[in-house]
Amino acid sequence: LNPPIAVPRLRDRRPGAAIFAPLLLAGSLVLLWQAWTISGPSRLSAARSVPVVATALMVGAMLVVLVQTLRRPRPAGSRFRLDILPGQVVLMVALLVGYALLLRPLGFLPTSFLFLLVAIRLLSRRGWLWSGGLAAGSVLGVWIVFRLVFTVLMPQGIVPEAQIVQILRDLAPWGGR
């Protein structure tokens, strides 16, 4: 069981805020730079004037938020690792990275099945058979809807999807037309 989470006082700095506020400021600065690089004349009615003003306001607001955040006291009992990044979040991020890396070489069907199998098993704490059945049914349902109904092409990988689709079309009562 997880230990109880410390509840910060209203004026305390929230766990992770000292890391998140500078990241938001950096993102706002990147957006300001991107807005500034929009081409066009340097007039008030130019294409970049509204994005530059909007992102400059974002940068100003984030500077205020950052200063206020860093001035607040850190709450007692705050644990960044447990409060912000619990094990299940880290695990799901790792699973998503694995999914992204395996999608092209393995293809949609096996990669999605493996991802869902492990995610359902770990998050539901049910058995492998139940998790596998639910994962297989989910992947099959998604594949039918998107590949057969909407004809969305998905990464094929190691499963010969085109041949499976052709077999299903040949078996269809309308003769594959």
PDB file of C-alpha atoms in Angstrom:
ATOM      1  CA  LEU A   1       0.000   0.000   0.000  1.00  0.00           C
ATOM      2  CA  ASN A   2       1.133   3.539  -0.711  1.00  0.00           C
ATOM      3  CA  PRO A   3       1.808   5.800   2.260  1.00  0.00           C
ATOM      4  CA  PRO A   4      -0.681   8.662   2.707  1.00  0.00           C
ATOM      5  CA  ILE A   5      -0.007  11.711   0.555  1.00  0.00           C
ATOM      6  CA  ALA A   6       0.899  14.873   2.433  1.00  0.00           C
ATOM      7  CA  VAL A   7      -1.748  17.538   1.835  1.00  0.00           C
ATOM      8  CA  PRO A   8      -0.028  20.906   1.299  1.00  0.00           C
ATOM      9  CA  ARG A   9      -1.353  24.082   2.847  1.00  0.00           C
ATOM     10  CA  LEU A  10      -2.939  26.587   0.490  1.00  0.00           C
ATOM     11  CA  ARG A  11       0.164  28.806   0.422  1.00  0.00           C
ATOM     12  CA  ASP A  12       2.675  25.940   0.083  1.00  0.00           C
ATOM     13  CA  ARG A  13       4.351  25.163  -3.192  1.00  0.00           C
ATOM     14  CA  ARG A  14       2.759  22.149  -4.872  1.00  0.00           C
ATOM     15  CA  PRO A  15       4.964  19.103  -5.479  1.00  0.00           C
ATOM     16  CA  GLY A  16       6.670  19.444  -8.868  1.00  0.00           C
ATOM     17  CA  ALA A  17       5.718  23.110  -9.335  1.00  0.00           C
ATOM     18  CA  ALA A  18       9.355  24.262  -9.135  1.00  0.00           C
ATOM     19  CA  ILE A  19      10.104  22.002 -12.122  1.00  0.00           C
ATOM     20  CA  PHE A  20       6.877  22.519 -14.081  1.00  0.00           C
ATOM     21  CA  ALA A  21       6.854  26.348 -14.007  1.00  0.00           C
ATOM     22  CA  PRO A  22      10.302  26.721 -15.666  1.00  0.00           C
ATOM     23  CA  LEU A  23       9.295  24.147 -18.288  1.00  0.00           C
ATOM     24  CA  LEU A  24       6.184  26.175 -19.102  1.00  0.00           C
ATOM     25  CA  LEU A  25       8.300  29.342 -19.298  1.00  0.00           C
ATOM     26  CA  ALA A  26      10.708  27.601 -21.682  1.00  0.00           C
ATOM     27  CA  GLY A  27       7.798  26.410 -23.823  1.00  0.00           C
ATOM     28  CA  SER A  28       6.363  29.934 -23.897  1.00  0.00           C
ATOM     29  CA  LEU A  29       9.742  31.321 -24.992  1.00  0.00           C
ATOM     30  CA  VAL A  30       9.935  28.751 -27.800  1.00  0.00           C
ATOM     31  CA  LEU A  31       6.440  29.719 -28.942  1.00  0.00           C
ATOM     32  CA  LEU A  32       7.411  33.414 -28.817  1.00  0.00           C
ATOM     33  CA  TRP A  33      10.430  32.675 -31.001  1.00  0.00           C
ATOM     34  CA  GLN A  34       8.271  30.700 -33.429  1.00  0.00           C
ATOM     35  CA  ALA A  35       5.747  33.547 -33.596  1.00  0.00           C
ATOM     36  CA  TRP A  36       8.558  36.038 -34.198  1.00  0.00           C
ATOM     37  CA  THR A  37       9.854  34.010 -37.164  1.00  0.00           C
ATOM     38  CA  ILE A  38       6.518  34.219 -39.016  1.00  0.00           C
ATOM     39  CA  SER A  39       7.374  36.042 -42.206  1.00  0.00           C
ATOM     40  CA  GLY A  40       5.753  39.219 -43.369  1.00  0.00           C
ATOM     41  CA  PRO A  41       6.095  42.955 -43.017  1.00  0.00           C
ATOM     42  CA  SER A  42       6.788  44.481 -39.614  1.00  0.00           C
ATOM     43  CA  ARG A  43       3.486  46.296 -39.256  1.00  0.00           C
ATOM     44  CA  LEU A  44       0.818  46.209 -36.619  1.00  0.00           C
ATOM     45  CA  SER A  45      -1.487  44.346 -39.019  1.00  0.00           C
ATOM     46  CA  ALA A  46       1.162  41.798 -40.038  1.00  0.00           C
ATOM     47  CA  ALA A  47       0.478  38.061 -39.835  1.00  0.00           C
ATOM     48  CA  ARG A  48       2.785  37.635 -36.876  1.00  0.00           C
ATOM     49  CA  SER A  49       1.544  40.504 -34.710  1.00  0.00           C
ATOM     50  CA  VAL A  50      -1.254  38.617 -32.911  1.00  0.00           C
ATOM     51  CA  PRO A  51       0.856  35.479 -32.253  1.00  0.00           C
ATOM     52  CA  VAL A  52       3.760  37.623 -30.998  1.00  0.00           C
ATOM     53  CA  VAL A  53       1.522  39.595 -28.631  1.00  0.00           C
ATOM     54  CA  ALA A  54      -0.220  36.440 -27.385  1.00  0.00           C
ATOM     55  CA  THR A  55       3.020  34.571 -26.740  1.00  0.00           C
ATOM     56  CA  ALA A  56       4.664  37.642 -25.185  1.00  0.00           C
ATOM     57  CA  LEU A  57       1.740  37.759 -22.735  1.00  0.00           C
ATOM     58  CA  MET A  58       2.295  34.046 -22.071  1.00  0.00           C
ATOM     59  CA  VAL A  59       5.977  34.682 -21.305  1.00  0.00           C
ATOM     60  CA  GLY A  60       5.094  37.565 -18.981  1.00  0.00           C
ATOM     61  CA  ALA A  61       2.460  35.531 -17.168  1.00  0.00           C
ATOM     62  CA  MET A  62       4.839  32.590 -16.796  1.00  0.00           C
ATOM     63  CA  LEU A  63       7.533  34.859 -15.334  1.00  0.00           C
ATOM     64  CA  VAL A  64       5.036  36.008 -12.692  1.00  0.00           C
ATOM     65  CA  VAL A  65       3.962  32.412 -11.992  1.00  0.00           C
ATOM     66  CA  LEU A  66       7.600  31.260 -11.753  1.00  0.00           C
ATOM     67  CA  VAL A  67       8.571  33.987  -9.282  1.00  0.00           C
ATOM     68  CA  GLN A  68       5.478  33.348  -7.148  1.00  0.00           C
ATOM     69  CA  THR A  69       6.066  29.600  -7.243  1.00  0.00           C
ATOM     70  CA  LEU A  70       9.695  29.835  -6.178  1.00  0.00           C
ATOM     71  CA  ARG A  71       8.803  32.195  -3.297  1.00  0.00           C
ATOM     72  CA  ARG A  72       6.324  29.749  -1.772  1.00  0.00           C
ATOM     73  CA  PRO A  73       7.610  27.400   0.921  1.00  0.00           C
ATOM     74  CA  ARG A  74       8.022  23.746   0.121  1.00  0.00           C
ATOM     75  CA  PRO A  75       5.469  21.637   2.028  1.00  0.00           C
ATOM     76  CA  ALA A  76       6.715  19.252   4.669  1.00  0.00           C
ATOM     77  CA  GLY A  77       6.508  15.600   3.665  1.00  0.00           C
ATOM     78  CA  SER A  78       6.430  16.326  -0.051  1.00  0.00           C
ATOM     79  CA  ARG A  79       7.918  13.536  -2.172  1.00  0.00           C
ATOM     80  CA  PHE A  80       8.258  14.352  -5.866  1.00  0.00           C
ATOM     81  CA  ARG A  81       8.819  10.748  -6.903  1.00  0.00           C
ATOM     82  CA  LEU A  82       5.718   9.431  -5.120  1.00  0.00           C
ATOM     83  CA  ASP A  83       3.437  12.451  -5.516  1.00  0.00           C
ATOM     84  CA  ILE A  84       4.157  13.297  -9.157  1.00  0.00           C
ATOM     85  CA  LEU A  85       5.603  10.148 -10.726  1.00  0.00           C
ATOM     86  CA  PRO A  86       4.130   7.062  -9.089  1.00  0.00           C
ATOM     87  CA  GLY A  87       5.291   3.700 -10.365  1.00  0.00           C
ATOM     88  CA  GLN A  88       2.214   3.095 -12.518  1.00  0.00           C
ATOM     89  CA  VAL A  89       2.755   6.376 -14.397  1.00  0.00           C
ATOM     90  CA  VAL A  90       6.408   5.551 -15.058  1.00  0.00           C
ATOM     91  CA  LEU A  91       5.424   2.058 -16.175  1.00  0.00           C
ATOM     92  CA  MET A  92       2.748   3.322 -18.576  1.00  0.00           C
ATOM     93  CA  VAL A  93       5.170   5.845 -20.082  1.00  0.00           C
ATOM     94  CA  ALA A  94       7.675   3.021 -20.607  1.00  0.00           C
ATOM     95  CA  LEU A  95       4.951   0.895 -22.232  1.00  0.00           C
ATOM     96  CA  LEU A  96       3.996   3.767 -24.551  1.00  0.00           C
ATOM     97  CA  VAL A  97       7.626   4.299 -25.567  1.00  0.00           C
ATOM     98  CA  GLY A  98       7.928   0.565 -26.246  1.00  0.00           C
ATOM     99  CA  TYR A  99       4.718   0.702 -28.297  1.00  0.00           C
ATOM    100  CA  ALA A 100       6.082   3.557 -30.392  1.00  0.00           C
ATOM    101  CA  LEU A 101       9.376   1.754 -30.979  1.00  0.00           C
ATOM    102  CA  LEU A 102       7.774  -1.581 -31.932  1.00  0.00           C
ATOM    103  CA  LEU A 103       4.884  -0.276 -34.044  1.00  0.00           C
ATOM    104  CA  ARG A 104       6.770  -0.060 -37.330  1.00  0.00           C
ATOM    105  CA  PRO A 105       8.781  -3.323 -37.166  1.00  0.00           C
ATOM    106  CA  LEU A 106       6.039  -5.527 -35.662  1.00  0.00           C
ATOM    107  CA  GLY A 107       2.975  -3.737 -37.038  1.00  0.00           C
ATOM    108  CA  PHE A 108      -0.282  -2.585 -35.512  1.00  0.00           C
ATOM    109  CA  LEU A 109      -1.841  -5.919 -34.554  1.00  0.00           C
ATOM    110  CA  PRO A 110       0.947  -7.582 -32.526  1.00  0.00           C
ATOM    111  CA  THR A 111       2.216  -4.334 -30.996  1.00  0.00           C
ATOM    112  CA  SER A 112      -1.240  -3.214 -29.907  1.00  0.00           C
ATOM    113  CA  PHE A 113      -2.017  -6.664 -28.533  1.00  0.00           C
ATOM    114  CA  LEU A 114       1.221  -6.774 -26.505  1.00  0.00           C
ATOM    115  CA  PHE A 115       0.716  -3.231 -25.201  1.00  0.00           C
ATOM    116  CA  LEU A 116      -2.866  -3.879 -24.145  1.00  0.00           C
ATOM    117  CA  LEU A 117      -2.059  -7.298 -22.704  1.00  0.00           C
ATOM    118  CA  VAL A 118       0.628  -5.932 -20.388  1.00  0.00           C
ATOM    119  CA  ALA A 119      -1.267  -2.719 -19.540  1.00  0.00           C
ATOM    120  CA  ILE A 120      -4.535  -4.502 -18.748  1.00  0.00           C
ATOM    121  CA  ARG A 121      -2.748  -7.189 -16.745  1.00  0.00           C
ATOM    122  CA  LEU A 122      -0.807  -4.694 -14.642  1.00  0.00           C
ATOM    123  CA  LEU A 123      -3.557  -2.143 -14.132  1.00  0.00           C
ATOM    124  CA  SER A 124      -6.440  -4.560 -13.534  1.00  0.00           C
ATOM    125  CA  ARG A 125      -4.457  -7.119 -11.557  1.00  0.00           C
ATOM    126  CA  ARG A 126      -6.485  -9.846 -13.265  1.00  0.00           C
ATOM    127  CA  GLY A 127      -5.083 -13.027 -14.780  1.00  0.00           C
ATOM    128  CA  TRP A 128      -3.144 -13.335 -18.019  1.00  0.00           C
ATOM    129  CA  LEU A 129      -5.937 -15.248 -19.741  1.00  0.00           C
ATOM    130  CA  TRP A 130      -8.561 -12.613 -18.928  1.00  0.00           C
ATOM    131  CA  SER A 131      -6.171  -9.815 -19.916  1.00  0.00           C
ATOM    132  CA  GLY A 132      -5.261 -11.598 -23.147  1.00  0.00           C
ATOM    133  CA  GLY A 133      -8.901 -12.140 -24.089  1.00  0.00           C
ATOM    134  CA  LEU A 134      -9.776  -8.516 -23.444  1.00  0.00           C
ATOM    135  CA  ALA A 135      -6.690  -7.288 -25.326  1.00  0.00           C
ATOM    136  CA  ALA A 136      -7.386  -9.565 -28.304  1.00  0.00           C
ATOM    137  CA  GLY A 137     -11.046  -8.554 -28.454  1.00  0.00           C
ATOM    138  CA  SER A 138     -10.169  -4.863 -28.225  1.00  0.00           C
ATOM    139  CA  VAL A 139      -7.512  -5.036 -30.940  1.00  0.00           C
ATOM    140  CA  LEU A 140      -9.800  -7.074 -33.182  1.00  0.00           C
ATOM    141  CA  GLY A 141     -12.632  -4.573 -32.696  1.00  0.00           C
ATOM    142  CA  VAL A 142     -10.407  -1.599 -33.463  1.00  0.00           C
ATOM    143  CA  TRP A 143      -8.921  -3.393 -36.480  1.00  0.00           C
ATOM    144  CA  ILE A 144     -12.361  -4.249 -37.882  1.00  0.00           C
ATOM    145  CA  VAL A 145     -13.669  -0.724 -37.475  1.00  0.00           C
ATOM    146  CA  PHE A 146     -10.643   1.132 -38.783  1.00  0.00           C
ATOM    147  CA  ARG A 147      -9.153  -1.307 -41.297  1.00  0.00           C
ATOM    148  CA  LEU A 148     -12.256  -2.926 -42.741  1.00  0.00           C
ATOM    149  CA  VAL A 149     -14.984  -0.321 -42.281  1.00  0.00           C
ATOM    150  CA  PHE A 150     -13.026   2.929 -42.709  1.00  0.00           C
ATOM    151  CA  THR A 151     -10.125   1.347 -44.725  1.00  0.00           C
ATOM    152  CA  VAL A 152      -7.452   3.119 -42.672  1.00  0.00           C
ATOM    153  CA  LEU A 153      -4.021   1.698 -43.451  1.00  0.00           C
ATOM    154  CA  MET A 154      -2.103   0.710 -40.340  1.00  0.00           C
ATOM    155  CA  PRO A 155       1.522  -0.418 -40.069  1.00  0.00           C
ATOM    156  CA  GLN A 156       1.478  -4.011 -41.365  1.00  0.00           C
ATOM    157  CA  GLY A 157       4.636  -5.442 -39.846  1.00  0.00           C
ATOM    158  CA  ILE A 158       4.800  -9.231 -39.446  1.00  0.00           C
ATOM    159  CA  VAL A 159       1.071  -9.965 -39.893  1.00  0.00           C
ATOM    160  CA  PRO A 160      -0.019 -10.310 -43.568  1.00  0.00           C
ATOM    161  CA  GLU A 161      -2.984  -7.955 -43.205  1.00  0.00           C
ATOM    162  CA  ALA A 162      -3.520  -7.449 -46.926  1.00  0.00           C
ATOM    163  CA  GLN A 163      -3.962 -11.191 -47.459  1.00  0.00           C
ATOM    164  CA  ILE A 164      -6.344 -11.445 -44.493  1.00  0.00           C
ATOM    165  CA  VAL A 165      -8.429  -8.565 -45.827  1.00  0.00           C
ATOM    166  CA  GLN A 166      -8.554 -10.191 -49.279  1.00  0.00           C
ATOM    167  CA  ILE A 167      -9.660 -13.543 -47.798  1.00  0.00           C
ATOM    168  CA  LEU A 168     -12.410 -11.758 -45.848  1.00  0.00           C
ATOM    169  CA  ARG A 169     -13.511  -9.940 -49.009  1.00  0.00           C
ATOM    170  CA  ASP A 170     -13.579 -13.223 -50.958  1.00  0.00           C
ATOM    171  CA  LEU A 171     -15.753 -14.784 -48.239  1.00  0.00           C
ATOM    172  CA  ALA A 172     -18.142 -11.827 -48.206  1.00  0.00           C
ATOM    173  CA  PRO A 173     -21.602 -12.496 -49.703  1.00  0.00           C
ATOM    174  CA  TRP A 174     -21.198  -9.614 -52.163  1.00  0.00           C
ATOM    175  CA  GLY A 175     -18.167 -11.318 -53.735  1.00  0.00           C
ATOM    176  CA  GLY A 176     -15.428  -8.952 -52.591  1.00  0.00           C
ATOM    177  CA  ARG A 177     -16.737  -5.942 -54.473  1.00  0.00           C
TER     178      ARG A 177
END
